[in-house]
GROMACS .gro file of C-alpha atoms in nm:
model
  273
    1MET     CA    1  -4.118  -2.255  -2.218
    2ASN     CA    2  -4.394  -2.476  -2.361
    3ILE     CA    3  -4.660  -2.367  -2.623
    4LYS     CA    4  -4.935  -2.307  -2.369
    5THR     CA    5  -4.706  -2.074  -2.162
    6LEU     CA    6  -4.604  -1.897  -2.490
    7LEU     CA    7  -4.948  -1.850  -2.602
    8SER     CA    8  -5.041  -1.735  -2.252
    9HIS     CA    9  -4.765  -1.447  -2.276
   10PHE     CA   10  -4.903  -1.377  -2.636
   11MET     CA   11  -5.252  -1.319  -2.522
   12LYS     CA   12  -5.149  -1.086  -2.231
   13SER     CA   13  -4.941  -0.870  -2.501
   14LYS     CA   14  -5.232  -0.880  -2.770
   15LYS     CA   15  -5.544  -0.771  -2.550
   16VAL     CA   16  -5.481  -0.416  -2.677
   17GLU     CA   17  -5.469  -0.534  -3.053
   18ILE     CA   18  -5.769  -0.744  -3.005
   19SER     CA   19  -5.963  -0.449  -2.865
   20GLU     CA   20  -5.858  -0.234  -3.177
   21LEU     CA   21  -5.977  -0.509  -3.393
   22ARG     CA   22  -6.306  -0.493  -3.235
   23ALA     CA   23  -6.313  -0.115  -3.291
   24VAL     CA   24  -6.239  -0.185  -3.672
   25ILE     CA   25  -6.542  -0.410  -3.666
   26GLU     CA   26  -6.765  -0.163  -3.520
   27GLN     CA   27  -6.654   0.127  -3.731
   28SER     CA   28  -6.696  -0.084  -4.056
   29GLY     CA   29  -7.011   0.017  -4.235
   30ASN     CA   30  -7.067  -0.348  -4.344
   31GLY     CA   31  -6.933  -0.510  -4.024
   32HIS     CA   32  -6.619  -0.669  -4.209
   33LEU     CA   33  -6.300  -0.732  -4.047
   34PRO     CA   34  -6.038  -0.680  -4.315
   35LEU     CA   35  -5.796  -0.964  -4.434
   36SER     CA   36  -5.491  -0.744  -4.336
   37CYS     CA   37  -5.606  -0.746  -3.962
   38ARG     CA   38  -5.666  -1.120  -3.979
   39VAL     CA   39  -5.347  -1.186  -4.125
   40GLU     CA   40  -5.152  -0.973  -3.907
   41LEU     CA   41  -5.327  -1.123  -3.606
   42LEU     CA   42  -5.277  -1.497  -3.696
   43GLN     CA   43  -4.921  -1.437  -3.820
   44SER     CA   44  -4.850  -1.285  -3.483
   45ILE     CA   45  -4.982  -1.610  -3.318
   46GLY     CA   46  -4.768  -1.809  -3.571
   47ASN     CA   47  -4.900  -2.147  -3.465
   48VAL     CA   48  -5.034  -2.359  -3.754
   49GLU     CA   49  -5.249  -2.577  -3.503
   50ILE     CA   50  -5.418  -2.277  -3.348
   51VAL     CA   51  -5.501  -2.105  -3.693
   52ASN     CA   52  -5.652  -2.416  -3.817
   53LYS     CA   53  -5.841  -2.480  -3.517
   54VAL     CA   54  -5.976  -2.116  -3.548
   55PHE     CA   55  -6.090  -2.220  -3.905
   56ALA     CA   56  -6.256  -2.537  -3.781
   57GLU     CA   57  -6.457  -2.355  -3.512
   58CYS     CA   58  -6.560  -2.118  -3.799
   59CYS     CA   59  -6.696  -2.417  -4.000
   60LYS     CA   60  -6.886  -2.550  -3.716
   61LYS     CA   61  -7.043  -2.227  -3.629
   62VAL     CA   62  -7.194  -2.213  -3.978
   63TYR     CA   63  -7.251  -2.565  -4.055
   64PRO     CA   64  -7.611  -2.556  -3.948
   65LEU     CA   65  -7.668  -2.335  -4.256
   66TRP     CA   66  -7.592  -2.627  -4.486
   67GLY     CA   67  -7.948  -2.720  -4.571
   68ASN     CA   68  -7.921  -2.986  -4.841
   69GLU     CA   69  -8.053  -3.327  -4.696
   70ILE     CA   70  -7.860  -3.543  -4.945
   71GLU     CA   71  -7.522  -3.393  -4.920
   72ASP     CA   72  -7.542  -3.302  -4.544
   73THR     CA   73  -7.428  -3.649  -4.421
   74LEU     CA   74  -7.127  -3.645  -4.650
   75LEU     CA   75  -7.027  -3.284  -4.573
   76ARG     CA   76  -7.072  -3.340  -4.205
   77LYS     CA   77  -6.843  -3.656  -4.212
   78LEU     CA   78  -6.571  -3.449  -4.384
   79LEU     CA   79  -6.590  -3.173  -4.115
   80CYS     CA   80  -6.580  -3.432  -3.846
   81SER     CA   81  -6.291  -3.583  -3.983
   82ALA     CA   82  -6.113  -3.261  -4.028
   83ASP     CA   83  -6.204  -3.190  -3.644
   84GLU     CA   84  -6.061  -3.521  -3.533
   85CYS     CA   85  -5.733  -3.454  -3.733
   86LEU     CA   86  -5.687  -3.126  -3.558
   87TYR     CA   87  -5.802  -3.213  -3.207
   88HIS     CA   88  -5.699  -3.583  -3.183
   89GLY     CA   89  -5.425  -3.640  -3.445
   90LYS     CA   90  -5.656  -3.899  -3.614
   91GLY     CA   91  -5.647  -3.934  -4.017
   92LYS     CA   92  -5.412  -3.786  -4.271
   93ALA     CA   93  -5.441  -3.439  -4.430
   94ASP     CA   94  -5.403  -3.607  -4.771
   95ALA     CA   95  -5.725  -3.791  -4.718
   96LEU     CA   96  -5.921  -3.493  -4.634
   97VAL     CA   97  -5.799  -3.306  -4.943
   98GLU     CA   98  -5.911  -3.607  -5.150
   99GLU     CA   99  -6.240  -3.621  -5.005
  100ALA     CA  100  -6.264  -3.222  -5.040
  101ASN     CA  101  -6.202  -3.246  -5.405
  102ARG     CA  102  -6.459  -3.514  -5.448
  103LEU     CA  103  -6.737  -3.288  -5.283
  104ARG     CA  104  -6.595  -2.972  -5.439
  105ASN     CA  105  -6.818  -2.945  -5.760
  106TYR     CA  106  -7.129  -3.012  -5.571
  107VAL     CA  107  -7.076  -2.764  -5.310
  108GLU     CA  108  -6.992  -2.520  -5.574
  109GLY     CA  109  -7.337  -2.571  -5.733
  110GLN     CA  110  -7.534  -2.479  -5.423
  111SER     CA  111  -7.719  -2.137  -5.345
  112CYS     CA  112  -7.538  -1.869  -5.172
  113THR     CA  113  -7.561  -1.933  -4.796
  114GLU     CA  114  -7.530  -2.332  -4.831
  115SER     CA  115  -7.234  -2.271  -5.095
  116MET     CA  116  -7.039  -2.048  -4.860
  117ALA     CA  117  -7.075  -2.286  -4.567
  118GLY     CA  118  -6.972  -2.591  -4.775
  119TRP     CA  119  -6.669  -2.382  -4.923
  120ALA     CA  120  -6.562  -2.323  -4.570
  121VAL     CA  121  -6.535  -2.683  -4.497
  122ILE     CA  122  -6.346  -2.746  -4.828
  123SER     CA  123  -6.116  -2.452  -4.763
  124LEU     CA  124  -6.050  -2.601  -4.393
  125CYS     CA  125  -5.928  -2.925  -4.550
  126TYR     CA  126  -5.689  -2.740  -4.803
  127SER     CA  127  -5.554  -2.533  -4.517
  128ILE     CA  128  -5.487  -2.844  -4.290
  129ALA     CA  129  -5.285  -2.987  -4.582
  130ASP     CA  130  -5.109  -2.660  -4.645
  131HIS     CA  131  -5.022  -2.580  -4.289
  132ALA     CA  132  -5.225  -2.268  -4.307
  133ASP     CA  133  -4.986  -2.120  -4.542
  134ALA     CA  134  -5.272  -1.910  -4.710
  135MET     CA  135  -5.260  -1.711  -4.380
  136LEU     CA  136  -4.917  -1.760  -4.245
  137GLU     CA  137  -4.717  -1.767  -4.554
  138ILE     CA  138  -4.946  -1.552  -4.792
  139ASP     CA  139  -4.735  -1.487  -5.091
  140GLU     CA  140  -4.665  -1.129  -5.210
  141TYR     CA  141  -4.928  -1.000  -4.987
  142GLU     CA  142  -4.954  -0.608  -4.979
  143GLY     CA  143  -5.246  -0.556  -4.759
  144GLU     CA  144  -5.538  -0.627  -4.996
  145ASP     CA  145  -5.880  -0.730  -4.873
  146ASP     CA  146  -6.060  -1.058  -4.942
  147GLY     CA  147  -6.254  -0.887  -5.242
  148ALA     CA  148  -5.925  -0.845  -5.437
  149PHE     CA  149  -5.882  -1.213  -5.459
  150GLU     CA  150  -6.062  -1.491  -5.661
  151TYR     CA  151  -6.308  -1.693  -5.452
  152GLU     CA  152  -6.081  -1.997  -5.497
  153VAL     CA  153  -5.816  -1.845  -5.277
  154TRP     CA  154  -6.054  -1.709  -5.011
  155ASN     CA  155  -5.968  -1.814  -4.651
  156THR     CA  156  -6.210  -2.033  -4.456
  157ASP     CA  157  -6.294  -1.756  -4.217
  158PHE     CA  158  -6.416  -1.534  -4.483
  159PHE     CA  159  -6.622  -1.804  -4.643
  160ALA     CA  160  -6.781  -1.856  -4.291
  161SER     CA  161  -6.834  -1.489  -4.241
  162MET     CA  162  -7.050  -1.475  -4.578
  163ALA     CA  163  -7.241  -1.783  -4.466
  164PHE     CA  164  -7.331  -1.644  -4.149
  165ALA     CA  165  -7.423  -1.280  -4.270
  166GLY     CA  166  -7.601  -1.396  -4.584
  167GLY     CA  167  -7.384  -1.279  -4.853
  168ASN     CA  168  -7.057  -1.093  -4.982
  169PRO     CA  169  -6.979  -0.755  -4.831
  170PHE     CA  170  -6.804  -0.648  -5.140
  171VAL     CA  171  -7.103  -0.671  -5.353
  172ASP     CA  172  -7.324  -0.526  -5.084
  173GLU     CA  173  -7.483  -0.848  -4.993
  174GLY     CA  174  -7.578  -0.980  -4.641
  175ASP     CA  175  -7.655  -0.838  -4.325
  176ALA     CA  176  -7.404  -0.594  -4.159
  177GLY     CA  177  -7.518  -0.665  -3.821
  178LYS     CA  178  -7.498  -1.036  -3.851
  179ARG     CA  179  -7.133  -1.004  -4.005
  180ARG     CA  180  -7.034  -0.788  -3.717
  181GLU     CA  181  -7.154  -1.055  -3.475
  182PHE     CA  182  -6.963  -1.314  -3.641
  183TRP     CA  183  -6.618  -1.132  -3.658
  184ASN     CA  184  -6.662  -1.038  -3.275
  185TRP     CA  185  -6.724  -1.418  -3.203
  186TYR     CA  186  -6.397  -1.487  -3.425
  187LEU     CA  187  -6.197  -1.272  -3.199
  188ASP     CA  188  -6.345  -1.442  -2.887
  189THR     CA  189  -6.243  -1.781  -3.052
  190VAL     CA  190  -5.892  -1.663  -3.120
  191GLU     CA  191  -5.847  -1.557  -2.756
  192THR     CA  192  -6.009  -1.868  -2.621
  193LEU     CA  193  -5.814  -2.103  -2.824
  194CYS     CA  194  -5.479  -1.938  -2.749
  195ARG     CA  195  -5.560  -2.002  -2.374
  196LYS     CA  196  -5.679  -2.356  -2.426
  197SER     CA  197  -5.622  -2.519  -2.761
  198ASP     CA  198  -5.689  -2.902  -2.690
  199VAL     CA  199  -6.054  -2.902  -2.656
  200PRO     CA  200  -6.307  -2.833  -2.930
  201LEU     CA  201  -6.530  -2.534  -2.876
  202ILE     CA  202  -6.827  -2.633  -3.084
  203ARG     CA  203  -6.928  -3.015  -3.074
  204ILE     CA  204  -7.043  -3.180  -3.389
  205ASP     CA  205  -7.160  -3.524  -3.410
  206ALA     CA  206  -7.040  -3.758  -3.683
  207PRO     CA  207  -7.291  -3.925  -3.893
  208LYS     CA  208  -7.356  -4.293  -3.846
  209LYS     CA  209  -7.195  -4.524  -4.101
  210LYS     CA  210  -7.542  -4.630  -4.224
  211GLU     CA  211  -7.630  -4.262  -4.296
  212VAL     CA  212  -7.309  -4.230  -4.493
  213GLU     CA  213  -7.371  -4.544  -4.710
  214GLN     CA  214  -7.713  -4.446  -4.798
  215ASN     CA  215  -7.591  -4.101  -4.941
  216THR     CA  216  -7.426  -4.044  -5.272
  217ILE     CA  217  -7.291  -3.720  -5.453
  218PRO     CA  218  -7.576  -3.616  -5.709
  219GLN     CA  219  -7.407  -3.606  -6.041
  220ARG     CA  220  -7.386  -3.254  -6.203
  221THR     CA  221  -7.393  -3.217  -6.573
  222GLN     CA  222  -7.150  -2.952  -6.698
  223THR     CA  223  -7.339  -2.657  -6.854
  224TYR     CA  224  -7.189  -2.694  -7.202
  225GLN     CA  225  -7.291  -3.063  -7.210
  226THR     CA  226  -7.667  -3.024  -7.160
  227PRO     CA  227  -7.877  -3.098  -7.471
  228ALA     CA  228  -7.968  -2.743  -7.528
  229ILE     CA  229  -7.608  -2.622  -7.552
  230LEU     CA  230  -7.490  -2.930  -7.749
  231SER     CA  231  -7.763  -2.875  -7.998
  232LYS     CA  232  -7.651  -2.498  -8.031
  233ILE     CA  233  -7.302  -2.591  -8.082
  234GLN     CA  234  -7.382  -2.864  -8.358
  235GLU     CA  235  -7.590  -2.581  -8.545
  236VAL     CA  236  -7.269  -2.366  -8.535
  237ILE     CA  237  -7.044  -2.649  -8.664
  238ASP     CA  238  -7.310  -2.727  -8.940
  239SER     CA  239  -7.331  -2.376  -9.039
  240ALA     CA  240  -6.944  -2.334  -9.056
  241LEU     CA  241  -6.923  -2.644  -9.262
  242MET     CA  242  -7.184  -2.522  -9.497
  243LEU     CA  243  -7.006  -2.178  -9.529
  244TYR     CA  244  -6.661  -2.320  -9.566
  245ASP     CA  245  -6.765  -2.575  -9.841
  246LYS     CA  246  -6.888  -2.283 -10.058
  247ASP     CA  247  -6.554  -2.103 -10.051
  248TYR     CA  248  -6.283  -2.361  -9.985
  249ASN     CA  249  -6.176  -2.700 -10.126
  250ASP     CA  250  -5.910  -2.770  -9.861
  251LYS     CA  251  -5.940  -3.043  -9.596
  252TRP     CA  252  -5.919  -2.956  -9.239
  253ASP     CA  253  -5.976  -3.141  -8.905
  254LYS     CA  254  -6.112  -2.906  -8.639
  255ILE     CA  255  -6.328  -2.588  -8.594
  256ILE     CA  256  -6.251  -2.322  -8.348
  257ILE     CA  257  -6.572  -2.153  -8.244
  258SER     CA  258  -6.583  -1.813  -8.065
  259THR     CA  259  -6.923  -1.697  -7.944
  260ARG     CA  260  -7.102  -1.481  -7.711
  261CYS     CA  261  -7.409  -1.557  -7.501
  262MET     CA  262  -7.699  -1.324  -7.579
  263ALA     CA  263  -8.061  -1.324  -7.486
  264VAL     CA  264  -8.159  -1.410  -7.841
  265GLY     CA  265  -7.905  -1.710  -7.860
  266LEU     CA  266  -7.559  -1.744  -7.929
  267ARG     CA  267  -7.366  -1.497  -8.144
  268ALA     CA  268  -7.082  -1.648  -8.365
  269LYS     CA  269  -6.934  -1.343  -8.546
  270ASN     CA  270  -7.246  -1.200  -8.737
  271ALA     CA  271  -7.468  -1.495  -8.701
  272VAL     CA  272  -7.711  -1.536  -8.410
  273ILE     CA  273  -7.851  -1.912  -8.366
   0.00000   0.00000   0.00000
């Protein structure tokens, strides 16, 4: 029995479960579909290709929310490459991860909605390389929801839902109606791809080569390397040296500084600078 026949039988047996998941969405106050429900659904499919294609469709649905003109071309190229890899077998997963890592810092620095749409694409590339293990082989999973995990390990579908709804349901952000709309669309997408998985559901056009060549990733200075922070750190070092010289004559080669950020400045022990 081939994969299409198997999936056809699967969908017939899962219609009741899908309807139950729709009920969960409708009854949820914030419109969220819990991770435990998605894990159970996707694991019952058990097909890496289908799971990653569901994730790819999630990315394409929220991609228009990515609004940065400079970065737009580079992220679109990455998403198109992932789409080509999944639907046409072109390219290698390692190359997707390499490019995702190159764009990751910049994506992380964007505003909420843009960042979530960008993170969905980054997460998709990791999922392709890892054979959807974060869903299909989730380690020591005991039914926790997405909010119990650090954002670095959130799945593509959750990132996309936040982008679509405009925020994180676990901190009372975003629109519950939009989130409910997204997860119902998500279930539709799962059903559709289980019936026919060889054709993309949402089309995305690859950027022209000239567009890509004209775009570069803006360099982002780490917070601790900005002139203001470096100046504060130097003040701490100078003060520490002055205090040390009063009481000790020993030679030493490093200073360990423990500080807290406060409205009035940096507090290092009892001194505020």
